[in-house]
Each structure stands twice: as structure tokens, then as C-alpha cells.
Amino acid sequence: MQPLLEIKNLQVNFETDSGCTTAIKDISFNVNRGEIVAIVGESGSGKSVTSLSIMQLLSANTVLYPQGEILFSYDSAAPVNLLKAAPATLQQLRGNRMAMIFQEPMTSLNPVYTCGNQVMEAIRLHQKVNKAIAKQKTIALFEKVKLPDPSAMFKRYPHQLSGGQKQRVMIAMAMSCEPSLLICDEPTTALDVTVQKNILQLIKELQQQENMGVIFITHDLGVVASIADRVLVMYKGSIVEQGPVSTILKTPAHPYTKGLLACRPALHAKGSRLPVVAEFLQEAQTNPFIKLQTNTQQKLAVSSSAILVQVKDLDVWYPSDKNIWGTATAYTKAIDHISFDILKGETLGLVGESGCGKTTLGRSLLGLIKPTAGTICFNNKNITTMPAKELRQLRKDIQIIFQDPYSSLNPKLTIGNAIEEVLQVHRLADSRQQRRQIVASLLDKVSLLPQHANRYPHEFSGGQRQRIVIARALALNPSFIVCDESVSALDVSVQAQVLNLLNDLKKEYGFTVVFISHDLSVVHYISDRIMVMQKGKIIETGDADAIYHYPKQAYTQQLIAALPA
């Protein structure tokens, strides 16, 4: 039987000012009807370029296809070579016979149109139906993807939906014309583990109902295990290994696949050094039979019992409804009357789903959000009533590493200037030469080169930008750092590097950390204690091992059960 999609000897080049770059090197694979094929690899391995080449969404001004074919057989007619198809043919196929779910739904959805109108547009374009029928079909699709109150969701704008709900809208749009081929480009990256599990189940159900062929792109082999039939492993533009999921995950042959499997925090003891894929590949050159090993080196317990941060009866409420005079009549309780202590030198993990109040709490601890009620004491000083001038002086001791390093760096400043600015504001160096020396030293600490100081944020990868933000946070030698989902959107290999870096720097500088994440396996690996949040309240607190292995609350058990196998 003719495969739904057949890629033969594909090569993809990009013309740049500095010359021609080869992104895809002679790859071949098939996707059959009713089959889910996963493509796995780090950022830059060629996964997304492959999917965009299939959809023919790469800019014709810069992309070249020196060799290869992409044959698409959506019905009994002869296969269409998508590389040579006319623009009118491609327009008829895209969104109709083949559809794509992108990684970031917020940037894929138009912010000025309601979610319902955007799905209706795809239906009316390809199915030639009137507005009333298109609306009926859209609401039915919203029911199918299990959105709550589909009629209400039809009228809402993207910013009014959660990340998981926006992703469901994207799935509804992709499914609107019952495509033969569905491409999912990292659709669950940075989503909560519970939302991720629901999205994966939904894609699997829809695929089985419609007998679709699915290409599922991810960097997480745990996700692959839960959804795919076959897997392709890509490295530097080439397919280094492919086969049934059970074979590849149980007996990986290529060192790169072994490295991707080995670097997951769930396999290793708390605080032990995680294997890094690059080091794994280097070691494999001398030992081709290298095997996966779990590191059992235990983390040293926190010796200090002194309290650094004390939170008492903290409330952060936001008005959700107002009367005609503008007085709040109802509130959303982002933080609802919580109390806890943070010990000097410890890493406190804060875990929970999106919207539970984790980020609000983290920013409140730093004085970035003013509480409605309660007190936050840092080194016995109440920061909730502290004058602005005194709080500014305290900023040297308290820092934050944000989830998205790109949006927290000024695109107009070189990274050297961005770090130097911190030193200048707090007058920690007498001359520019001295500041430059400190910047070079900090970049070295986070495994970057001194010459990187002259580059701009867009010239770095996601993992490198996260290292830059860590270097900037360390510039003032703080005693307290909040890491707000700082590894959530990173590849598993880059995530391992950043976690190793945080552990190394913590040993060297001795700072205290609040590590915020929705992934309990990562939080367990790096934390001494864990606090679990739900709907603004702390529902469970305890030693990291006790919470991870013996959770008492049903909600904590649910978070652990949702982790990919």
C-alpha cells in the first residue's frame, strides 16, 4: 500500500549572507495512514525544518532543495511531489488534507479575532459552507477537543484562555477539515504535566477516530513512549536511528539516543551530576558500547537551620468584579493565606499547575508584587512595608531567573552591557575595565566565552540565553534566587546542563533557591524540600523524597501520575 507520506533523500539548504548552510542532509522516511511517527532531537537538529518543508512554509527566497522528493498520497490519485506542486495545489492541500499544530499557540492565533472566528475561517475556506453551518461545526469541534463550555469559548479571544485551552483551539482548527496528515510541532512543550497528558490523549484519540497519519515532533523521549508507534532520532540534520518505539527506547544503538535517554533527571539521585549529551557522544568515541547508567550520588543535606525568609498569612488578591463606582465586589485569590519558612542554603521546590499561584508567590517574595495582606521577612526585615529606597538596596541580595530568557533580555543591548548595567546601577565596580573583567569572569562561570559579551541575545540559543540570565543574576552575589520555570521550555539535554550549572554555582556561592516548576521529576531532583500549591494554597510540604515517592494528597499523586513514563 502506498504510504501517506514518503520522503526520499531530502536535502534542505539555506542561502545566507555568509554562504549556504545545509540544515537537512539526505533523509528518508515514510508515514502510513493510522500511524504516529515521532521525530526526536535537540533544537537545531532539523525537526522543525523537516515539518515546514512538508507543509512548504519555508521562505522561497532563502530555501533550496538540491535533491529529494516529498510524496503525499491523500487519496487514490497519484502521489503529489510537494516540492514541485503549484501554489494553488499547496493552498488547497494545506489546512485541508494536511494540517499543522505549532509549538506556541499564542503566537499562532490572531489576538484580534475570537477563537471561534479563527476556526470558522478555516472551515469556510476549504468546505465552502455558510456562516451558520461553519459556527455549528466549530462548536462541535470545541466539544470534540473537550474545551469547557464550547459556546462561551467560541466568543473568547486567545488571551482569555489558558495555555492548554489555546492548544486545544489549535487542535480544533487543525482537525476542522479532517486532514489525512497531522503534523504536531512540540505541541506540549512548556505545558503543565497534567495538561500535557490530556493533550497527548486527545491527539491519540482523534488520530484513531480519523485514521490519520501523525508526525509528532518533540525533544522528550518520555512523551514519545506514551504516544508514538515509530520514532526517528535526528542529530545535526541527519536521521541517526529509526524504528519501533519499544526497540529504540529499550535498546538504543546510537550514542546520541543513549545520551538523550540518560540525561533525564528522573533517572538520577537528587543533586547528582546529570549526563550531558555532548559529553556522552565524546565518551562514546572511545567506548562505542557505552550503556545508560543512573547516578546514585546523594546530595548533602542542608546543615543550616537558620531562617532566611519567613512568610506569614500572605494574601495576594486581584479584583475580578467591580460595581458601577469601581469598588471591587469579588476577588481572585492568587495567594490565599499561606505561611512557610525558607532555610538558609536550601533549595525549596514549588510545584503546581499553571494558575495555582506559583509565579505570583515567587514575585511576592522579591517585592515585585505588593501583597494584599500578610508579611514577608527577609533576614528579619519586613519587605512588605519597606521604603522604596531601602528595598532597592535589598535588590542586591534577592534576584530572579525568569522562564523566558529572551523576553527578559533587552534585544538592543549586547549581553556584556546587559550584565555590566547591573554592576553600574549598584556601583559595584569603580571603572569600566573592572566591570568588563567581572563580566568575563561571570561568563566563564556559566561556560560561555569572554568574546560572547559583544553579541546580542538573538545570536544565542535558548540554553545559552538561560546561562546569560543566570550570569546576570549572579553579578550582585545574591543570597536568595527565585528560579521561575527556568528550564521548562528547554531541550532535555540543555535542561541537564542548566540544572548541573545551578547545582555547581549553588555549591560555590551558597545561595538559597526557590525553584518553581510544574514538573515534579525536575523539582525532586534539585530540591531539598518541596511545597505543592493548588488554587493559591499550599496543600502539601515535606522532604523532596517523601513528597515524590510517598505523596499524601490526591492532587500531588495526580501530578506524579501525569509525568511521561
Coordinates of C-alpha atoms in Angstrom, one line a residue, residues 13-480:
N13 CA 19.8 24.3 2.2
F14 CA 19.5 27.9 3.3
E15 CA 21.1 30.8 1.5
T16 CA 22.5 33.3 3.9
D17 CA 24.8 36.3 3.7
S18 CA 27.7 34.2 4.9
G19 CA 27.0 31.4 2.4
C20 CA 25.0 28.2 2.0
T21 CA 24.0 26.2 5.1
T22 CA 22.8 22.6 4.9
A23 CA 20.0 22.1 7.5
I24 CA 18.8 18.6 6.4
K25 CA 21.2 16.0 5.0
D26 CA 19.8 13.2 2.8
I27 CA 16.9 11.9 5.0
S28 CA 14.3 9.3 4.0
F29 CA 11.3 8.0 5.9
N30 CA 7.6 7.1 5.5
V31 CA 4.4 7.9 7.4
N32 CA 1.5 5.4 6.9
R33 CA -2.2 6.0 7.5
G34 CA -3.3 5.4 11.1
E35 CA 0.3 5.7 12.4
I36 CA 2.1 8.1 14.7
V37 CA 5.7 8.7 13.8
A38 CA 7.7 10.7 16.4
I39 CA 10.8 12.9 15.3
V40 CA 13.1 13.4 18.3
G41 CA 16.2 15.6 18.7
E42 CA 17.6 18.7 20.2
S43 CA 17.0 22.2 19.0
G44 CA 18.8 22.7 15.7
S45 CA 18.7 19.0 14.8
G46 CA 16.4 19.7 11.8
K47 CA 13.0 18.5 13.2
S48 CA 11.0 21.7 12.5
V49 CA 12.7 22.3 9.1
T50 CA 11.6 18.9 8.1
S51 CA 8.0 19.6 9.1
L52 CA 8.0 23.1 7.5
S53 CA 9.4 21.6 4.3
I54 CA 6.5 19.1 4.2
M55 CA 4.0 22.0 4.6
Q56 CA 6.1 24.1 2.2
L57 CA 6.0 27.0 4.7
L58 CA 9.7 28.0 4.4
S59 CA 10.6 31.2 2.6
A60 CA 11.2 30.6 -1.1
N61 CA 13.7 33.4 -1.1
T62 CA 16.2 31.6 1.2
V63 CA 15.4 27.8 1.0
L64 CA 16.8 25.4 -1.6
Y65 CA 16.1 21.7 -2.2
P66 CA 19.1 20.4 -4.1
Q67 CA 17.8 16.8 -4.0
G68 CA 14.9 14.7 -2.8
E69 CA 11.2 14.2 -3.0
I70 CA 8.3 14.7 -0.6
L71 CA 5.4 12.5 -2.0
F72 CA 1.9 13.0 -0.5
S73 CA -0.8 10.4 -1.3
Y74 CA -4.0 11.7 0.3
D75 CA -6.4 9.7 -1.9
S76 CA -6.4 7.1 -4.7
A77 CA -4.9 9.6 -7.1
A78 CA -1.2 9.6 -8.0
P79 CA 1.1 11.0 -5.2
V80 CA 1.9 14.7 -5.3
N81 CA 5.5 15.8 -5.0
L82 CA 5.1 18.7 -2.6
L83 CA 8.5 20.2 -3.6
K84 CA 7.2 20.8 -7.2
A85 CA 3.5 21.4 -6.5
A86 CA 1.9 24.6 -7.9
P87 CA 1.0 27.3 -5.3
A88 CA -2.7 26.7 -5.9
T89 CA -2.4 23.0 -5.2
L90 CA -0.5 23.7 -2.0
Q91 CA -3.1 26.2 -0.9
Q92 CA -5.8 23.6 -1.5
L93 CA -3.9 20.9 0.5
R94 CA -2.7 23.0 3.5
G95 CA -5.3 23.1 6.2
N96 CA -7.5 20.7 4.3
R97 CA -5.6 17.4 3.5
M98 CA -2.6 18.2 5.7
A99 CA -2.6 20.3 8.9
M100 CA -0.1 21.5 11.5
I101 CA -0.3 22.3 15.2
F102 CA 2.5 24.7 16.1
Q103 CA 4.6 24.8 19.3
E104 CA 3.4 28.2 20.7
P105 CA -0.4 28.6 20.3
M106 CA -0.4 32.3 21.5
T107 CA 1.8 33.4 18.5
S108 CA -0.1 31.1 16.1
L109 CA -3.6 32.5 17.0
N110 CA -4.6 36.0 15.9
P111 CA -5.0 38.2 19.0
V112 CA -7.7 40.4 17.4
Y113 CA -10.1 37.7 16.4
T114 CA -12.1 35.4 18.6
C115 CA -11.1 31.7 18.8
G116 CA -14.4 30.7 17.1
N117 CA -13.9 33.1 14.1
Q118 CA -10.4 31.7 13.5
V119 CA -11.6 28.1 13.3
M120 CA -14.6 29.2 11.2
E121 CA -12.3 30.8 8.7
A122 CA -10.5 27.5 8.0
I123 CA -13.8 25.7 7.6
R124 CA -15.4 28.2 5.3
L125 CA -12.2 28.5 3.2
H126 CA -12.0 24.7 2.4
Q127 CA -15.6 23.5 2.8
K128 CA -17.5 26.3 1.1
V129 CA -20.3 26.4 3.7
N130 CA -22.2 29.4 5.1
K131 CA -21.5 31.1 8.4
A132 CA -24.2 29.4 10.4
I133 CA -23.1 25.9 9.4
A134 CA -19.4 26.9 10.0
K135 CA -20.3 28.1 13.5
Q136 CA -22.2 24.8 14.3
K137 CA -19.1 22.8 13.1
T138 CA -16.8 25.0 15.2
I139 CA -18.7 24.5 18.4
A140 CA -18.9 20.7 17.7
L141 CA -15.1 20.7 17.2
F142 CA -14.7 22.6 20.5
E143 CA -16.8 19.8 22.2
K144 CA -14.7 17.2 20.4
V145 CA -11.4 18.6 21.8
K146 CA -13.0 18.8 25.3
L147 CA -13.0 22.6 25.8
P148 CA -15.2 23.6 28.7
D149 CA -18.4 25.5 27.6
P150 CA -17.8 25.5 23.9
S151 CA -20.3 28.2 23.1
A152 CA -18.6 30.6 25.5
M153 CA -15.1 29.6 24.2
F154 CA -16.3 30.5 20.7
K155 CA -16.7 34.1 21.7
R156 CA -13.4 34.4 23.7
Y157 CA -10.1 35.9 22.5
P158 CA -6.8 33.9 22.8
H159 CA -5.6 36.0 25.7
Q160 CA -8.7 34.9 27.7
L161 CA -7.7 31.2 27.5
S162 CA -5.1 29.2 29.4
G163 CA -2.1 27.6 27.5
G164 CA -3.8 24.2 27.4
Q165 CA -7.1 25.7 26.2
K166 CA -5.3 27.7 23.4
Q167 CA -3.6 24.5 22.3
R168 CA -7.0 22.7 22.1
V169 CA -8.3 25.6 19.9
M170 CA -5.2 25.0 17.6
I171 CA -6.0 21.2 17.5
A172 CA -9.7 22.0 16.6
M173 CA -8.5 24.3 13.8
A174 CA -6.1 21.6 12.5
M175 CA -8.9 18.9 12.7
S176 CA -11.6 21.2 11.1
C177 CA -11.3 19.7 7.6
E178 CA -10.5 16.1 8.8
P179 CA -6.9 16.0 7.3
S180 CA -5.1 12.8 6.3
L181 CA -1.8 14.0 7.7
L182 CA -1.4 16.0 11.0
I183 CA 2.0 17.5 12.0
C184 CA 2.4 18.3 15.7
D185 CA 5.5 20.5 16.3
E186 CA 6.3 20.4 20.0
P187 CA 2.6 20.9 20.9
T188 CA 3.1 20.2 24.6
T189 CA 6.4 21.9 25.4
A190 CA 6.1 24.2 28.5
L191 CA 2.6 22.9 29.3
D192 CA 1.8 21.5 32.7
V193 CA 2.3 17.7 33.0
T194 CA -1.4 17.2 33.6
V195 CA -2.4 19.4 30.6
Q196 CA 0.3 17.7 28.5
K197 CA -1.1 14.3 29.4
N198 CA -4.6 15.4 28.4
I199 CA -3.4 16.9 25.1
L200 CA -1.5 13.7 24.2
Q201 CA -4.6 11.6 25.0
L202 CA -6.7 13.9 22.8
I203 CA -4.3 13.7 19.8
K204 CA -4.2 9.9 20.1
E205 CA -8.0 9.6 20.3
L206 CA -8.5 11.9 17.3
Q207 CA -5.8 10.1 15.3
Q208 CA -7.6 6.7 15.9
Q209 CA -11.0 8.1 15.2
E210 CA -10.0 9.7 11.8
N211 CA -7.3 7.1 10.9
M212 CA -4.8 9.9 10.4
G213 CA -1.1 9.7 9.8
V214 CA 0.6 11.9 12.5
I215 CA 4.1 13.3 12.7
F216 CA 4.8 14.2 16.3
I217 CA 7.9 16.4 16.9
T218 CA 9.4 16.6 20.4
H219 CA 12.7 16.5 22.3
D220 CA 11.2 14.4 25.2
L221 CA 11.6 10.7 24.8
G222 CA 9.1 10.2 27.7
V223 CA 6.4 11.8 25.6
V224 CA 7.4 9.6 22.6
A225 CA 6.9 6.5 24.8
S226 CA 3.3 7.5 25.6
I227 CA 2.1 8.4 22.1
A228 CA 4.2 7.1 19.1
D229 CA 4.3 3.9 17.1
R230 CA 7.7 4.6 15.4
V231 CA 10.4 7.1 16.2
L232 CA 13.1 8.8 14.2
V233 CA 16.1 10.3 16.0
M234 CA 17.6 13.4 14.3
Y235 CA 21.1 14.8 15.0
K236 CA 22.6 17.7 13.1
G237 CA 20.3 17.4 10.1
S238 CA 20.5 13.6 9.8
I239 CA 18.5 10.6 10.9
V240 CA 20.9 8.6 13.1
E241 CA 18.4 6.0 14.2
Q242 CA 14.8 4.9 13.5
G243 CA 12.5 2.0 14.3
P244 CA 9.6 0.9 16.6
V245 CA 9.4 2.9 19.9
S246 CA 9.9 -0.1 22.1
T247 CA 13.1 -1.1 20.3
I248 CA 14.6 2.4 20.2
L249 CA 13.8 3.2 23.9
K250 CA 14.8 -0.2 25.3
T251 CA 17.9 -1.0 23.2
P252 CA 19.1 2.3 21.6
A253 CA 22.0 1.7 19.2
H254 CA 23.3 5.3 18.6
P255 CA 25.2 7.1 21.4
Y256 CA 23.1 10.2 20.7
T257 CA 19.9 8.4 21.5
K258 CA 21.5 6.9 24.6
G259 CA 22.6 10.4 25.7
L260 CA 19.0 11.8 25.3
L261 CA 17.7 8.9 27.4
A262 CA 20.4 9.2 30.1
C263 CA 20.1 13.0 30.8
R264 CA 16.6 12.9 32.2
P265 CA 16.5 14.0 35.9
A266 CA 14.1 11.2 36.9
L267 CA 16.8 8.6 36.4
H268 CA 19.2 10.2 38.9
A269 CA 19.5 10.8 42.6
K270 CA 18.9 14.3 44.0
G271 CA 21.8 16.7 43.2
S272 CA 23.9 14.2 41.4
R273 CA 25.6 15.3 38.2
L274 CA 23.4 14.7 35.1
P275 CA 25.0 13.3 32.0
V276 CA 25.2 15.8 29.1
V277 CA 24.6 14.6 25.6
A278 CA 27.8 16.3 24.2
E279 CA 29.9 14.6 26.9
F280 CA 28.1 11.3 26.2
L281 CA 28.9 11.5 22.5
Q282 CA 32.6 12.3 23.2
E283 CA 32.9 9.3 25.6
A284 CA 31.2 7.1 23.0
Q285 CA 34.1 7.8 20.6
T286 CA 36.4 5.8 22.8
N287 CA 33.8 3.4 24.2
P288 CA 31.2 2.6 21.5
F289 CA 29.4 0.2 23.8
I290 CA 28.7 2.8 26.5
K291 CA 25.5 2.0 28.4
L292 CA 22.9 4.0 30.2
Q293 CA 23.7 4.4 33.9
T294 CA 21.8 6.0 36.8
N295 CA 23.8 8.2 39.1
T296 CA 23.2 7.4 42.7
Q297 CA 25.5 10.0 44.3
Q298 CA 23.3 11.6 47.1
K299 CA 23.0 15.3 47.7
L300 CA 24.3 16.6 51.0
A301 CA 21.5 17.7 53.4
V302 CA 21.1 21.4 54.3
S303 CA 23.1 21.9 57.5
S304 CA 21.7 25.3 58.4
S305 CA 18.5 25.6 60.4
A306 CA 18.6 29.4 60.3
I307 CA 15.5 31.0 58.6
L308 CA 16.3 33.3 55.7
V309 CA 12.7 34.1 54.5
Q310 CA 9.6 34.0 56.7
V311 CA 6.2 34.2 55.1
K312 CA 3.2 34.7 57.4
D313 CA -0.6 34.8 56.5
L314 CA 0.2 36.0 52.9
D315 CA -2.7 37.1 50.7
V316 CA -2.5 38.4 47.1
W317 CA -6.0 39.1 45.7
Y318 CA -7.0 40.6 42.4
P319 CA -10.4 42.2 41.8
S320 CA -12.4 40.0 39.4
D321 CA -15.6 42.1 39.5
K322 CA -16.5 45.8 40.3
N323 CA -19.6 47.8 40.8
I324 CA -20.6 51.0 39.0
W325 CA -18.5 53.1 41.4
G326 CA -15.4 51.0 40.6
T327 CA -15.3 49.2 44.0
A328 CA -14.3 45.6 43.9
T329 CA -17.1 43.2 44.7
A330 CA -15.3 39.9 44.1
Y331 CA -11.7 38.8 44.1
T332 CA -9.5 36.2 42.5
K333 CA -7.3 34.8 45.3
A334 CA -4.0 34.1 43.6
I335 CA -2.4 33.6 47.1
D336 CA -4.8 32.6 49.8
H337 CA -3.5 33.0 53.4
I338 CA -0.3 30.9 53.3
S339 CA 2.6 30.7 55.7
F340 CA 6.0 29.0 55.5
D341 CA 9.8 29.4 56.1
I342 CA 12.8 29.1 53.8
L343 CA 16.1 28.0 55.4
K344 CA 19.5 29.5 54.6
G345 CA 21.3 27.4 51.9
E346 CA 18.3 25.2 51.0
T347 CA 16.6 24.7 47.6
L348 CA 12.9 24.8 48.1
G349 CA 10.9 23.4 45.2
L350 CA 7.5 25.0 44.4
V351 CA 5.3 22.9 42.2
G352 CA 1.7 23.1 40.8
E353 CA -0.3 23.6 37.6
S354 CA -0.5 26.9 35.8
G355 CA -2.7 29.4 37.6
C356 CA -2.1 27.9 41.0
G357 CA -0.2 31.0 42.2
K358 CA 3.5 29.8 41.9
T359 CA 4.8 32.8 39.9
T360 CA 2.7 35.3 42.0
L361 CA 4.3 33.8 45.2
G362 CA 7.8 33.9 43.7
R363 CA 7.4 37.6 42.7
S364 CA 5.9 38.5 46.0
L365 CA 8.9 37.1 47.8
L366 CA 11.1 39.5 45.9
G367 CA 8.8 42.5 46.4
L368 CA 7.8 42.7 42.7
I369 CA 4.1 42.2 43.7
K370 CA 2.6 44.0 46.6
P371 CA 0.6 41.6 48.9
T372 CA -3.0 42.3 49.9
A373 CA -2.2 41.2 53.4
G374 CA 0.4 39.3 55.4
T375 CA 4.1 39.7 55.9
I376 CA 7.3 38.6 54.1
C377 CA 10.5 38.9 56.2
F378 CA 13.9 38.6 54.6
N379 CA 16.7 38.3 57.2
N380 CA 14.3 39.6 59.8
K381 CA 13.4 42.7 57.7
N382 CA 9.7 43.1 56.6
I383 CA 9.9 43.8 52.9
T384 CA 6.2 44.4 52.6
T385 CA 6.4 47.7 54.5
M386 CA 10.0 48.6 53.5
P387 CA 10.5 52.0 51.9
A388 CA 11.4 52.0 48.2
K389 CA 14.9 53.3 48.7
E390 CA 15.7 50.5 51.3
L391 CA 14.1 47.9 49.1
R392 CA 16.3 49.0 46.1
Q393 CA 19.3 48.4 48.3
L394 CA 18.0 44.9 49.2
R395 CA 17.7 44.0 45.5
K396 CA 21.5 43.1 45.5
D397 CA 20.6 40.2 47.8
I398 CA 17.5 38.9 46.0
Q399 CA 17.4 38.0 42.3
I400 CA 15.1 36.2 39.9
I401 CA 15.7 34.0 36.8
F402 CA 12.7 34.2 34.5
Q403 CA 11.1 31.4 32.5
D404 CA 11.7 33.1 29.1
P405 CA 15.3 34.5 29.0
Y406 CA 14.7 36.1 25.6
S407 CA 11.9 38.4 26.8
S408 CA 13.9 39.3 30.0
L409 CA 17.0 40.5 28.0
N410 CA 17.0 43.8 26.2
P411 CA 17.4 43.0 22.4
K412 CA 19.2 46.3 21.9
L413 CA 21.9 45.6 24.4
T414 CA 24.8 43.2 24.0
I415 CA 24.9 40.6 26.7
G416 CA 28.1 42.2 28.1
N417 CA 26.3 45.5 28.5
A418 CA 23.2 43.8 30.0
I419 CA 25.4 42.3 32.8
E420 CA 27.5 45.4 33.1
E421 CA 24.4 47.5 33.6
V422 CA 23.6 45.6 36.8
L423 CA 27.0 46.4 38.2
Q424 CA 26.8 50.0 37.2
V425 CA 23.4 50.6 38.8
H426 CA 24.5 49.1 42.2
R427 CA 28.0 50.7 41.9
L428 CA 29.9 47.5 42.4
A429 CA 32.9 48.4 40.3
D430 CA 35.0 51.6 40.0
S431 CA 35.8 51.5 36.3
R432 CA 34.5 50.1 33.1
Q433 CA 37.6 47.9 32.8
Q434 CA 36.9 46.4 36.2
R435 CA 33.2 45.8 35.2
R436 CA 34.4 44.1 32.0
Q437 CA 36.7 41.8 34.0
I438 CA 33.7 40.8 36.2
V439 CA 31.5 40.2 33.2
A440 CA 34.2 38.0 31.6
S441 CA 34.5 36.1 34.9
L442 CA 30.8 35.6 35.1
L443 CA 30.5 34.3 31.5
D444 CA 33.3 31.9 32.3
K445 CA 31.3 30.6 35.3
V446 CA 28.4 29.8 33.1
S447 CA 30.6 28.1 30.4
L448 CA 30.5 31.0 27.9
L449 CA 33.4 32.7 26.3
P450 CA 34.6 36.3 27.1
Q451 CA 34.1 37.3 23.4
H452 CA 30.4 36.4 23.7
A453 CA 30.0 39.7 25.7
N454 CA 29.8 41.6 22.3
R455 CA 26.9 39.5 20.9
Y456 CA 23.2 40.3 21.1
P457 CA 20.6 38.0 22.7
H458 CA 19.2 36.8 19.3
E459 CA 22.6 35.4 18.4
F460 CA 22.4 32.7 21.2
S461 CA 20.4 29.5 21.6
G462 CA 17.7 29.1 24.2
G463 CA 20.1 27.3 26.6
Q464 CA 22.8 29.9 26.2
R465 CA 20.4 32.7 26.9
Q466 CA 19.3 31.0 30.1
R467 CA 23.0 30.8 31.1
I468 CA 23.3 34.6 30.4
V469 CA 20.3 35.4 32.6
I470 CA 21.9 33.2 35.4
A471 CA 25.2 35.1 35.0
R472 CA 23.3 38.4 35.3
A473 CA 21.5 37.2 38.4
L474 CA 24.9 36.2 40.0
A475 CA 26.6 39.5 39.2
L476 CA 25.5 41.0 42.5
N477 CA 26.4 37.9 44.5
P478 CA 22.8 37.5 45.9
S479 CA 22.0 35.3 48.9
F480 CA 18.5 34.4 47.6

